[in-house]
mmCIF file of C-alpha atoms and ligand atoms in Angstrom:
data_model
loop_
_atom_site.group_PDB
_atom_site.id
_atom_site.type_symbol
_atom_site.label_atom_id
_atom_site.label_comp_id
_atom_site.label_asym_id
_atom_site.label_seq_id
_atom_site.Cartn_x
_atom_site.Cartn_y
_atom_site.Cartn_z
ATOM 1 C CA MET W 19 8.191 -52.556 93.339
ATOM 2 C CA LEU W 20 4.337 -52.621 93.741
ATOM 3 C CA HIS W 21 1.817 -54.756 91.800
ATOM 4 C CA PRO W 22 0.749 -52.815 88.688
ATOM 5 C CA ASN W 23 -2.631 -52.898 89.764
ATOM 6 C CA LEU W 24 -1.957 -50.427 92.555
ATOM 7 C CA ASN W 25 -1.596 -46.872 91.967
ATOM 8 C CA GLN W 26 -0.419 -44.481 94.587
ATOM 9 C CA ASN W 27 -3.713 -42.614 94.658
ATOM 10 C CA PRO W 28 -6.440 -43.779 97.057
ATOM 11 C CA PRO W 29 -9.132 -45.490 95.252
ATOM 12 C CA PRO W 30 -12.807 -44.451 96.143
ATOM 13 C CA ILE W 31 -14.158 -46.652 99.195
ATOM 14 C CA MET W 32 -16.778 -48.120 96.895
ATOM 15 C CA GLU W 33 -17.363 -48.275 93.030
ATOM 16 C CA TRP W 34 -19.621 -50.625 90.913
ATOM 17 C CA SER W 35 -17.684 -52.869 88.641
ATOM 18 C CA PRO W 36 -19.815 -54.281 85.521
ATOM 19 C CA ASP W 37 -16.715 -56.595 85.058
ATOM 20 C CA LEU W 38 -16.838 -58.221 88.385
ATOM 21 C CA ASN W 39 -20.690 -57.584 88.627
ATOM 22 C CA ALA W 40 -20.136 -56.475 92.149
ATOM 23 C CA TRP W 41 -19.286 -53.291 94.247
ATOM 24 C CA LYS W 42 -15.700 -52.895 94.683
ATOM 25 C CA ILE W 43 -14.851 -52.141 98.056
ATOM 26 C CA HIS W 44 -11.706 -50.556 98.773
ATOM 27 C CA SER W 45 -11.459 -49.292 102.605
ATOM 28 C CA TYR W 46 -9.599 -51.339 105.115
ATOM 29 C CA GLN W 47 -12.441 -50.803 107.870
ATOM 30 C CA LEU W 48 -15.360 -51.584 105.387
ATOM 31 C CA VAL W 49 -13.483 -54.798 104.178
ATOM 32 C CA LEU W 50 -12.837 -55.862 107.749
ATOM 33 C CA SER W 51 -16.370 -54.922 108.861
ATOM 34 C CA ILE W 52 -17.951 -57.090 105.989
ATOM 35 C CA LEU W 53 -15.448 -60.079 106.589
ATOM 36 C CA SER W 54 -16.422 -60.123 110.209
ATOM 37 C CA ASP W 55 -20.332 -59.775 109.321
ATOM 38 C CA PRO W 56 -22.324 -62.905 109.200
ATOM 39 C CA ARG W 57 -24.902 -61.116 107.124
ATOM 40 C CA PHE W 58 -22.453 -61.719 104.121
ATOM 41 C CA ALA W 59 -21.941 -64.977 102.580
ATOM 42 C CA VAL W 60 -18.987 -66.262 100.498
ATOM 43 C CA VAL W 61 -19.778 -66.617 96.915
ATOM 44 C CA GLY W 62 -17.888 -67.230 94.030
ATOM 45 C CA ALA W 63 -17.607 -65.024 90.447
ATOM 46 C CA SER W 64 -20.958 -64.885 88.864
ATOM 47 C CA ASN W 65 -22.302 -62.876 86.075
ATOM 48 C CA GLN W 66 -26.041 -63.872 87.357
ATOM 49 C CA LYS W 67 -27.064 -60.853 89.241
ATOM 50 C CA GLU W 68 -30.130 -62.495 90.873
ATOM 51 C CA GLN W 69 -28.136 -65.565 92.102
ATOM 52 C CA LEU W 70 -28.695 -65.487 95.889
ATOM 53 C CA SER W 71 -27.690 -69.188 96.905
ATOM 54 C CA ILE W 72 -24.530 -69.852 98.159
ATOM 55 C CA PRO W 73 -22.655 -72.565 95.874
ATOM 56 C CA SER W 74 -21.997 -75.758 97.402
ATOM 57 C CA ASN W 75 -18.354 -75.727 97.207
ATOM 58 C CA PRO W 76 -16.973 -78.773 98.895
ATOM 59 C CA LEU W 77 -13.632 -76.964 99.752
ATOM 60 C CA GLU W 78 -15.599 -74.575 102.179
ATOM 61 C CA LEU W 79 -16.205 -77.686 104.470
ATOM 62 C CA ALA W 80 -12.599 -77.356 105.548
ATOM 63 C CA SER W 81 -13.076 -73.928 107.274
ATOM 64 C CA SER W 82 -15.373 -75.228 110.018
ATOM 65 C CA ASN W 83 -13.157 -78.124 111.032
ATOM 66 C CA PRO W 84 -11.052 -77.563 114.068
ATOM 67 C CA VAL W 85 -9.458 -80.755 113.969
ATOM 68 C CA ILE W 86 -7.894 -79.774 110.686
ATOM 69 C CA ILE W 87 -6.451 -76.620 112.079
ATOM 70 C CA ASP W 88 -5.176 -78.798 115.025
ATOM 71 C CA ALA W 89 -3.545 -81.230 112.734
ATOM 72 C CA PHE W 90 -1.843 -78.458 110.870
ATOM 73 C CA GLN W 91 -0.459 -77.122 114.070
ATOM 74 C CA GLN W 92 0.708 -80.186 115.330
ATOM 75 C CA GLU W 93 2.544 -81.464 112.166
ATOM 76 C CA LEU W 94 4.255 -77.819 111.787
ATOM 77 C CA PRO W 95 7.640 -79.222 112.852
ATOM 78 C CA TRP W 96 7.526 -81.975 110.324
ATOM 79 C CA VAL W 97 6.167 -79.471 107.612
ATOM 80 C CA ARG W 98 9.119 -76.934 108.391
ATOM 81 C CA ASN W 99 11.574 -79.842 108.009
ATOM 82 C CA LYS W 100 10.131 -80.669 104.514
ATOM 83 C CA MET W 101 10.198 -76.959 103.473
ATOM 84 C CA HIS W 102 14.025 -76.715 104.374
ATOM 85 C CA THR W 103 14.757 -79.800 102.507
ATOM 86 C CA ALA W 104 12.727 -78.875 99.503
ATOM 87 C CA ILE W 105 14.082 -75.187 99.145
ATOM 88 C CA ASP W 106 17.655 -76.117 99.822
ATOM 89 C CA ALA W 107 17.729 -78.928 97.332
ATOM 90 C CA ARG W 108 16.268 -76.761 94.726
ATOM 91 C CA CYS W 109 18.726 -73.877 95.300
ATOM 92 C CA LEU W 110 21.630 -76.223 95.298
ATOM 93 C CA SER W 111 20.313 -77.785 91.811
ATOM 94 C CA VAL W 112 20.612 -74.490 90.270
ATOM 95 C CA LEU W 113 23.535 -72.980 91.975
ATOM 96 C CA THR W 114 25.947 -72.840 89.065
ATOM 97 C CA LYS W 115 23.410 -72.052 86.376
ATOM 98 C CA SER W 116 23.666 -68.608 84.840
ATOM 99 C CA ASN W 117 20.527 -66.431 84.218
ATOM 100 C CA ILE W 118 18.223 -68.267 86.871
ATOM 101 C CA ASP W 119 14.613 -67.209 86.795
ATOM 102 C CA ILE W 120 13.867 -67.296 90.438
ATOM 103 C CA TYR W 121 10.204 -68.005 89.849
ATOM 104 C CA GLN W 122 10.285 -71.072 87.198
ATOM 105 C CA ASP W 123 13.508 -72.479 88.244
ATOM 106 C CA ILE W 124 13.375 -72.048 92.189
ATOM 107 C CA ILE W 125 9.839 -71.223 93.743
ATOM 108 C CA LEU W 126 7.668 -72.963 91.578
ATOM 109 C CA PRO W 127 9.083 -76.337 91.343
ATOM 110 C CA CYS W 128 9.887 -75.921 95.163
ATOM 111 C CA CYS W 129 6.171 -75.352 96.049
ATOM 112 C CA GLN W 130 4.953 -77.885 93.504
ATOM 113 C CA GLN W 131 7.216 -80.558 95.312
ATOM 114 C CA LEU W 132 5.798 -79.537 98.525
ATOM 115 C CA ALA W 133 2.235 -79.939 97.453
ATOM 116 C CA ILE W 134 3.208 -83.378 96.696
ATOM 117 C CA VAL W 135 5.169 -84.213 99.793
ATOM 118 C CA LEU W 136 2.768 -82.654 102.578
ATOM 119 C CA THR W 137 -0.194 -84.294 101.034
ATOM 120 C CA ASP W 138 1.046 -87.634 100.404
ATOM 121 C CA GLY W 139 4.731 -89.068 99.784
ATOM 122 C CA GLY W 140 3.070 -91.707 97.779
ATOM 123 C CA ILE W 141 2.094 -89.629 94.640
ATOM 124 C CA THR W 142 3.756 -91.292 91.689
ATOM 125 C CA GLN W 143 5.783 -89.379 89.010
ATOM 126 C CA LYS W 144 3.026 -90.374 86.639
ATOM 127 C CA GLU W 145 0.465 -89.012 88.822
ATOM 128 C CA ALA W 146 1.956 -85.601 89.964
ATOM 129 C CA PRO W 147 1.763 -83.627 86.482
ATOM 130 C CA LEU W 148 -1.907 -84.688 86.142
ATOM 131 C CA LEU W 149 -2.550 -83.453 89.885
ATOM 132 C CA LEU W 150 -0.687 -80.338 89.229
ATOM 133 C CA ASP W 151 -2.670 -79.556 85.823
ATOM 134 C CA ALA W 152 -5.838 -80.225 87.957
ATOM 135 C CA ALA W 153 -4.834 -77.713 90.667
ATOM 136 C CA HIS W 154 -4.048 -75.086 87.950
ATOM 137 C CA GLU W 155 -7.586 -75.705 86.354
ATOM 138 C CA LEU W 156 -8.990 -75.192 90.080
ATOM 139 C CA PHE W 157 -6.848 -72.107 90.478
ATOM 140 C CA LEU W 158 -8.276 -70.465 87.434
ATOM 141 C CA MET W 159 -12.042 -71.568 88.360
ATOM 142 C CA ASN W 160 -13.087 -68.081 88.820
ATOM 143 C CA ASP W 161 -11.757 -66.778 85.601
ATOM 144 C CA THR W 162 -13.013 -69.532 83.271
ATOM 145 C CA ASN W 163 -16.058 -69.310 81.133
ATOM 146 C CA GLU W 164 -15.745 -73.181 80.793
ATOM 147 C CA PRO W 165 -16.920 -74.086 84.469
ATOM 148 C CA LEU W 166 -16.941 -77.732 83.020
ATOM 149 C CA GLN W 167 -13.077 -77.731 83.041
ATOM 150 C CA ALA W 168 -12.882 -76.690 86.760
ATOM 151 C CA HIS W 169 -15.487 -79.205 87.761
ATOM 152 C CA VAL W 170 -13.559 -82.105 86.098
ATOM 153 C CA ALA W 171 -10.447 -80.868 87.739
ATOM 154 C CA THR W 172 -12.198 -80.785 91.074
ATOM 155 C CA THR W 173 -13.577 -84.157 90.585
ATOM 156 C CA PHE W 174 -10.173 -85.546 89.618
ATOM 157 C CA LEU W 175 -8.505 -84.297 92.697
ATOM 158 C CA THR W 176 -11.391 -85.287 94.771
ATOM 159 C CA ASN W 177 -11.375 -88.636 93.726
ATOM 160 C CA PHE W 178 -7.579 -89.035 93.900
ATOM 161 C CA PHE W 179 -7.519 -88.124 97.340
ATOM 162 C CA PHE W 180 -10.490 -89.866 98.228
ATOM 163 C CA ASP W 181 -8.899 -93.076 97.051
ATOM 164 C CA LYS W 182 -5.547 -92.510 98.822
ATOM 165 C CA LEU W 183 -7.185 -91.878 102.171
ATOM 166 C CA ASN W 184 -8.901 -95.260 101.648
ATOM 167 C CA HIS W 185 -5.563 -96.933 101.035
ATOM 168 C CA LEU W 186 -3.493 -95.407 103.953
ATOM 169 C CA SER W 187 -1.047 -97.928 105.330
ATOM 170 C CA PRO W 188 -1.179 -98.289 109.174
ATOM 171 C CA GLN W 189 2.544 -98.351 109.249
ATOM 172 C CA ARG W 190 2.956 -94.880 108.271
ATOM 173 C CA GLN W 191 3.119 -92.879 111.353
ATOM 174 C CA THR W 192 4.819 -89.250 110.641
ATOM 175 C CA ASP W 193 3.273 -87.805 108.026
ATOM 176 C CA PHE W 194 0.894 -85.138 107.725
ATOM 177 C CA ILE W 195 -2.037 -87.438 106.113
ATOM 178 C CA ASN W 196 -1.908 -90.003 108.837
ATOM 179 C CA THR W 197 -2.111 -87.274 111.493
ATOM 180 C CA LEU W 198 -5.273 -86.039 109.984
ATOM 181 C CA ALA W 199 -6.627 -89.497 109.537
ATOM 182 C CA GLN W 200 -5.919 -90.338 113.158
ATOM 183 C CA LYS W 201 -8.097 -87.221 114.277
ATOM 184 C CA THR W 202 -10.915 -87.860 112.176
ATOM 185 C CA VAL W 203 -13.584 -90.391 112.034
ATOM 186 C CA SER W 204 -14.368 -90.597 108.461
ATOM 187 C CA PRO W 205 -11.701 -90.014 105.521
ATOM 188 C CA ALA W 206 -14.218 -88.346 103.569
ATOM 189 C CA MET W 207 -14.054 -85.291 105.976
ATOM 190 C CA LEU W 208 -10.279 -84.951 104.896
ATOM 191 C CA VAL W 209 -10.791 -84.876 101.061
ATOM 192 C CA ALA W 210 -11.560 -81.245 100.648
ATOM 193 C CA PRO W 211 -8.681 -80.020 102.969
ATOM 194 C CA LEU W 212 -6.153 -82.131 101.016
ATOM 195 C CA VAL W 213 -7.666 -80.598 97.817
ATOM 196 C CA GLN W 214 -7.116 -77.317 99.092
ATOM 197 C CA LEU W 215 -4.054 -78.009 100.458
ATOM 198 C CA PHE W 216 -2.395 -79.373 97.161
ATOM 199 C CA THR W 217 -3.865 -76.473 95.193
ATOM 200 C CA GLY W 218 -3.092 -73.734 97.637
ATOM 201 C CA LEU W 219 0.624 -75.019 97.933
ATOM 202 C CA ALA W 220 0.905 -75.517 94.032
ATOM 203 C CA THR W 221 -0.685 -72.493 92.719
ATOM 204 C CA SER W 222 -1.188 -69.783 95.348
ATOM 205 C CA LEU W 223 2.009 -69.989 97.517
ATOM 206 C CA PRO W 224 4.622 -69.398 94.634
ATOM 207 C CA LEU W 225 2.877 -66.333 93.762
ATOM 208 C CA LEU W 226 3.349 -64.956 97.288
ATOM 209 C CA LEU W 227 6.751 -65.958 97.548
ATOM 210 C CA SER W 228 7.880 -64.566 94.109
ATOM 211 C CA ASN W 229 6.147 -61.098 95.264
ATOM 212 C CA VAL W 230 8.160 -61.466 98.276
ATOM 213 C CA MET W 231 11.242 -62.169 96.651
ATOM 214 C CA LEU W 232 10.851 -59.198 94.429
ATOM 215 C CA ALA W 233 10.255 -56.885 97.386
ATOM 216 C CA LEU W 234 13.423 -58.170 99.380
ATOM 217 C CA PHE W 235 15.694 -58.314 96.258
ATOM 218 C CA THR W 236 14.830 -54.659 95.470
ATOM 219 C CA ASP W 237 15.202 -53.276 98.961
ATOM 220 C CA ASP W 238 18.585 -53.906 100.611
ATOM 221 C CA GLU W 239 17.468 -52.564 104.055
ATOM 222 C CA ALA W 240 14.359 -54.703 104.117
ATOM 223 C CA ARG W 241 16.466 -57.752 102.984
ATOM 224 C CA THR W 242 19.001 -57.134 105.864
ATOM 225 C CA GLN W 243 16.204 -56.793 108.385
ATOM 226 C CA TYR W 244 14.338 -60.052 107.299
ATOM 227 C CA LEU W 245 17.603 -62.111 107.470
ATOM 228 C CA GLN W 246 17.837 -60.790 111.101
ATOM 229 C CA SER W 247 14.562 -61.998 111.896
ATOM 230 C CA PRO W 248 12.353 -63.720 109.403
ATOM 231 C CA PRO W 249 9.589 -64.387 112.116
ATOM 232 C CA GLN W 250 8.989 -60.612 112.808
ATOM 233 C CA SER W 251 8.950 -59.716 109.067
ATOM 234 C CA ILE W 252 5.919 -61.928 108.299
ATOM 235 C CA ASN W 253 3.259 -59.864 108.970
ATOM 236 C CA GLU W 254 4.554 -56.921 106.698
ATOM 237 C CA LEU W 255 5.532 -59.232 104.067
ATOM 238 C CA LEU W 256 2.105 -60.482 103.723
ATOM 239 C CA ARG W 257 0.674 -56.999 103.765
ATOM 240 C CA TYR W 258 2.883 -55.733 101.156
ATOM 241 C CA ALA W 259 3.217 -58.574 98.914
ATOM 242 C CA GLY W 260 -0.077 -60.724 99.476
ATOM 243 C CA PRO W 261 -1.214 -62.138 96.207
ATOM 244 C CA ALA W 262 -5.003 -62.245 96.661
ATOM 245 C CA GLN W 263 -6.603 -59.127 95.152
ATOM 246 C CA TYR W 264 -10.067 -59.593 96.204
ATOM 247 C CA VAL W 265 -12.775 -62.069 97.606
ATOM 248 C CA TYR W 266 -16.730 -61.966 96.921
ATOM 249 C CA ARG W 267 -19.278 -61.564 99.477
ATOM 250 C CA MET W 268 -23.246 -61.474 98.730
ATOM 251 C CA ALA W 269 -25.463 -59.545 101.409
ATOM 252 C CA LEU W 270 -28.141 -61.997 102.740
ATOM 253 C CA GLU W 271 -30.412 -59.117 103.855
ATOM 254 C CA ASP W 272 -30.942 -55.483 103.461
ATOM 255 C CA GLY W 273 -29.261 -53.323 106.011
ATOM 256 C CA SER W 274 -26.072 -50.997 106.697
ATOM 257 C CA ILE W 275 -22.565 -51.238 107.692
ATOM 258 C CA ASN W 276 -20.234 -48.556 108.756
ATOM 259 C CA ASP W 277 -22.929 -46.107 107.305
ATOM 260 C CA TYR W 278 -23.057 -47.694 104.050
ATOM 261 C CA ALA W 279 -26.436 -49.224 102.937
ATOM 262 C CA PHE W 280 -26.616 -52.483 101.124
ATOM 263 C CA LYS W 281 -29.477 -54.562 99.929
ATOM 264 C CA ARG W 282 -30.373 -58.282 100.020
ATOM 265 C CA GLY W 283 -28.498 -59.802 97.053
ATOM 266 C CA ASP W 284 -25.712 -57.138 96.547
ATOM 267 C CA ARG W 285 -22.552 -58.791 95.262
ATOM 268 C CA LEU W 286 -19.234 -57.098 96.853
ATOM 269 C CA ALA W 287 -15.561 -57.546 95.798
ATOM 270 C CA LEU W 288 -13.678 -56.928 98.768
ATOM 271 C CA PHE W 289 -10.301 -55.764 97.712
ATOM 272 C CA LEU W 290 -7.929 -57.066 100.109
ATOM 273 C CA ILE W 291 -4.929 -55.722 98.116
ATOM 274 C CA SER W 292 -6.383 -52.074 98.331
ATOM 275 C CA ALA W 293 -7.383 -52.525 102.094
ATOM 276 C CA ASN W 294 -3.803 -53.620 102.748
ATOM 277 C CA MET W 295 -2.700 -50.281 101.124
ATOM 278 C CA ASP W 296 -5.228 -47.969 103.018
ATOM 279 C CA SER W 297 -3.392 -44.980 104.332
ATOM 280 C CA LEU W 298 -6.046 -44.405 106.859
ATOM 281 C CA GLN W 299 -4.796 -47.603 108.309
ATOM 282 C CA PHE W 300 -1.378 -47.922 107.516
ATOM 283 C CA GLU W 301 1.222 -44.910 107.516
ATOM 284 C CA CYS W 302 3.067 -44.931 104.225
ATOM 285 C CA PRO W 303 1.417 -47.894 102.966
ATOM 286 C CA HIS W 304 3.252 -48.138 99.693
ATOM 287 C CA GLN W 305 6.626 -48.757 101.849
ATOM 288 C CA LEU W 306 7.644 -52.056 102.961
ATOM 289 C CA GLN W 307 8.555 -51.502 106.744
ATOM 290 C CA LEU W 308 9.381 -54.613 108.354
ATOM 291 C CA LYS W 309 9.414 -52.947 111.648
ATOM 292 C CA ARG W 310 5.993 -51.555 111.214
ATOM 293 C CA PRO W 311 3.815 -52.069 114.341
ATOM 294 C CA ALA W 312 1.624 -55.324 113.801
ATOM 295 C CA VAL W 313 -1.579 -54.284 112.466
ATOM 296 C CA ALA W 314 -3.991 -57.117 111.183
ATOM 297 C CA GLN W 315 -3.455 -57.185 107.312
ATOM 298 C CA VAL W 316 -6.110 -59.106 105.330
ATOM 299 C CA SER W 317 -4.057 -61.167 102.739
ATOM 300 C CA LEU W 318 -5.316 -64.228 104.119
ATOM 301 C CA GLY W 319 -8.822 -63.022 104.580
ATOM 302 C CA TYR W 320 -10.169 -62.368 107.890
ATOM 303 C CA GLY W 321 -12.855 -63.682 110.431
ATOM 304 C CA ILE W 322 -14.535 -67.310 110.008
ATOM 305 C CA HIS W 323 -13.500 -67.573 106.321
ATOM 306 C CA ALA W 324 -9.767 -66.689 106.734
ATOM 307 C CA CYS W 325 -7.256 -68.904 105.048
ATOM 308 C CA LEU W 326 -6.881 -72.376 106.694
ATOM 309 C CA GLY W 327 -3.508 -72.647 105.173
ATOM 310 C CA ALA W 328 -1.980 -69.546 107.377
ATOM 311 C CA PRO W 329 0.159 -71.667 109.605
ATOM 312 C CA LEU W 330 1.752 -73.409 106.749
ATOM 313 C CA ILE W 331 2.155 -70.066 104.635
ATOM 314 C CA ARG W 332 3.740 -68.291 107.716
ATOM 315 C CA ALA W 333 6.144 -71.179 108.175
ATOM 316 C CA ALA W 334 6.895 -70.865 104.133
ATOM 317 C CA LEU W 335 7.638 -67.215 104.545
ATOM 318 C CA GLN W 336 10.125 -67.773 107.319
ATOM 319 C CA ILE W 337 12.046 -70.508 105.344
ATOM 320 C CA ILE W 338 11.854 -70.203 101.783
ATOM 321 C CA PRO W 339 12.933 -66.618 101.043
ATOM 322 C CA GLU W 340 15.714 -67.077 103.776
ATOM 323 C CA SER W 341 16.977 -69.974 101.916
ATOM 324 C CA ILE W 342 17.053 -68.420 98.557
ATOM 325 C CA LEU W 343 18.817 -65.180 100.088
ATOM 326 C CA LYS W 344 21.513 -67.165 101.605
ATOM 327 C CA HIS W 345 22.149 -69.523 98.639
ATOM 328 C CA PHE W 346 22.259 -66.358 96.377
ATOM 329 C CA PRO W 347 23.467 -63.773 98.511
ATOM 330 C CA SER W 348 24.872 -61.301 95.659
ATOM 331 C CA ILE W 349 22.015 -61.742 92.907
ATOM 332 C CA GLN W 350 20.940 -58.995 90.817
ATOM 333 C CA LEU W 351 17.756 -58.948 89.189
ATOM 334 C CA ASP W 352 17.119 -58.018 85.546
ATOM 335 C CA MET W 353 14.205 -55.858 86.181
ATOM 336 C CA ASN W 354 13.161 -55.878 82.463
ATOM 337 C CA SER W 355 12.464 -59.455 83.029
ATOM 338 C CA ILE W 356 9.576 -58.859 85.543
ATOM 339 C CA GLN W 357 6.493 -60.402 84.422
ATOM 340 C CA TRP W 358 3.062 -60.492 86.411
ATOM 341 C CA GLY W 359 0.377 -63.361 86.029
ATOM 342 C CA GLY W 360 -1.889 -65.740 88.059
ATOM 343 C CA SER W 361 -5.365 -65.487 87.933
ATOM 344 C CA LYS W 362 -7.899 -62.550 88.263
ATOM 345 C CA GLY W 363 -8.148 -63.045 92.120
ATOM 346 C CA ILE W 364 -4.495 -64.152 92.898
ATOM 347 C CA GLN W 365 -1.755 -62.492 91.203
ATOM 348 C CA GLY W 366 2.110 -62.398 91.417
ATOM 349 C CA VAL W 367 5.559 -62.467 89.612
ATOM 350 C CA VAL W 368 5.918 -65.465 87.313
ATOM 351 C CA ARG W 369 9.171 -64.502 85.879
ATOM 352 C CA MET W 370 12.158 -62.874 87.730
ATOM 353 C CA ASN W 371 15.593 -63.470 85.989
ATOM 354 C CA SER W 372 19.149 -62.734 87.505
ATOM 355 C CA LEU W 373 21.469 -60.529 85.406
HETATM 356 C C1 HEM V 424 -0.210 -68.114 99.629
HETATM 357 C C2 HEM V 424 -1.054 -68.939 99.432
HETATM 358 C C3 HEM V 424 -2.566 -68.500 99.707
HETATM 359 C C4 HEM V 424 -3.275 -67.544 99.883
HETATM 360 C C5 HEM V 424 -2.730 -66.062 99.622
HETATM 361 C C6 HEM V 424 -4.599 -67.806 100.397
HETATM 362 C C7 HEM V 424 -5.516 -66.935 100.672
HETATM 363 C C8 HEM V 424 -6.802 -66.865 100.997
HETATM 364 C C9 HEM V 424 -7.716 -66.058 101.350
HETATM 365 C C10 HEM V 424 -7.602 -64.657 101.075
HETATM 366 C C11 HEM V 424 -8.690 -66.385 101.795
HETATM 367 C C12 HEM V 424 -10.209 -65.886 102.300
HETATM 368 C C13 HEM V 424 -11.259 -66.192 101.440
HETATM 369 C C14 HEM V 424 -12.450 -65.531 101.678
HETATM 370 O O1 HEM V 424 -12.619 -64.717 102.558
HETATM 371 O O2 HEM V 424 -13.552 -65.918 100.876
HETATM 372 C C15 HEM V 424 -8.503 -67.975 101.980
HETATM 373 C C16 HEM V 424 -9.323 -69.140 102.276
HETATM 374 C C17 HEM V 424 -9.065 -70.160 102.376
HETATM 375 N N1 HEM V 424 -7.945 -70.778 101.991
HETATM 376 FE FE1 HEM V 424 -6.153 -70.098 101.739
HETATM 377 N N2 HEM V 424 -4.577 -69.116 100.636
HETATM 378 C C18 HEM V 424 -3.279 -69.603 100.435
HETATM 379 C C19 HEM V 424 -3.239 -70.879 100.600
HETATM 380 C C20 HEM V 424 -3.832 -71.890 101.100
HETATM 381 C C21 HEM V 424 -3.391 -73.029 101.504
HETATM 382 C C22 HEM V 424 -2.021 -73.935 101.349
HETATM 383 C C23 HEM V 424 -4.578 -73.840 101.971
HETATM 384 C C24 HEM V 424 -4.551 -75.379 102.611
HETATM 385 C C25 HEM V 424 -5.221 -75.692 103.614
HETATM 386 C C26 HEM V 424 -5.483 -72.923 101.998
HETATM 387 C C27 HEM V 424 -6.800 -73.179 102.461
HETATM 388 C C28 HEM V 424 -7.824 -72.202 102.732
HETATM 389 C C29 HEM V 424 -9.306 -72.464 102.950
HETATM 390 C C30 HEM V 424 -9.951 -73.910 103.230
HETATM 391 C C31 HEM V 424 -9.884 -71.279 102.694
HETATM 392 C C32 HEM V 424 -11.466 -71.279 102.911
HETATM 393 C C33 HEM V 424 -11.746 -70.961 104.321
HETATM 394 C C34 HEM V 424 -13.243 -70.668 104.714
HETATM 395 O O3 HEM V 424 -13.997 -70.640 103.450
HETATM 396 O O4 HEM V 424 -13.651 -70.854 105.634
HETATM 397 N N3 HEM V 424 -5.239 -71.739 101.557
HETATM 398 N N4 HEM V 424 -7.197 -68.224 101.380
#
């Protein structure tokens, strides 16, 4: 079952959207070219056409930091272990429940717990809901007409993790936050990645996982193939079920790309979801084919701004759906229960009941 935003007819390569105040770009090749081109800068949602300055979003600091990518790689076995523990415990806790909502009862609480565990086991029960609420505000940042709310949420999360980093206990050797701290000179460098990590795990990851579960529950062949080899299925699952709809760019100068002219200040919305379904790039793009030859999908972006959380997301895709399918081998979905939600930019299934 495909996202309702996708229809089977190919969209035009480029069209103006007054809603997004940007040129919508749907073609895989054009999206890829723009993502790889330094003449286009990352911008957020904006209604001000003339805005050319790049917003100073502290979260962007993370991308240029190889130290953090290194630490993510180094701690991957520890992370995988935590993922196994969290999802197995969650599945067991609802094993005897009738009418399970796969998203609300399993995926969302599991990802929220991972956000807490991976960023620091020391988050208290009182702090957790406040942090999760703030992460949700941040997730909705580009949708809201109340930028102050998102600002308050960012400040809250930033201060929280700054404080945690300044009070790390030297005894704790094995967790993620300590590995990061050992690799950097200043704790301040780690604040933005931790905020991003917490928010990404608690808000976007559940939507990706629920899209994947819907795809696997409704396709027997794909489910069997996935269970035979989760690692080989990851790329196609990301292509087919990626929750990121679009990312914004702004042209920094006049020019052209793939024969399309652009002007300095043009705002572009690169539709990752359409690029992933471009029939010029992918044969029968609306079919989930786990044995499809690997072609770079763009669900986690591409180029210098590609998603920093990619190694964690790939690990989650190998571990979490497998555990759910193994704990609930004969579950049938109530297709009438399926509800889509999320933000404008990141969307997925937010309700998925068993019969
Ligand atoms: C399933 C969950 C996630 C999805 C679908 C996702 C998707 C994306 C996409 C599409 C981009 C590219 C943005 C652009 O080109 O403008 C991106 C960037 C980014 N992601 Fe994720 N993300 C997820 C989770 C995470 C997690 C867990 C982290 C934690 C470290 C993270 C950290 C980042 C950062 C720091 C960037 C910005 C990179 C830059 O600007 O250079 N993401 N993500």
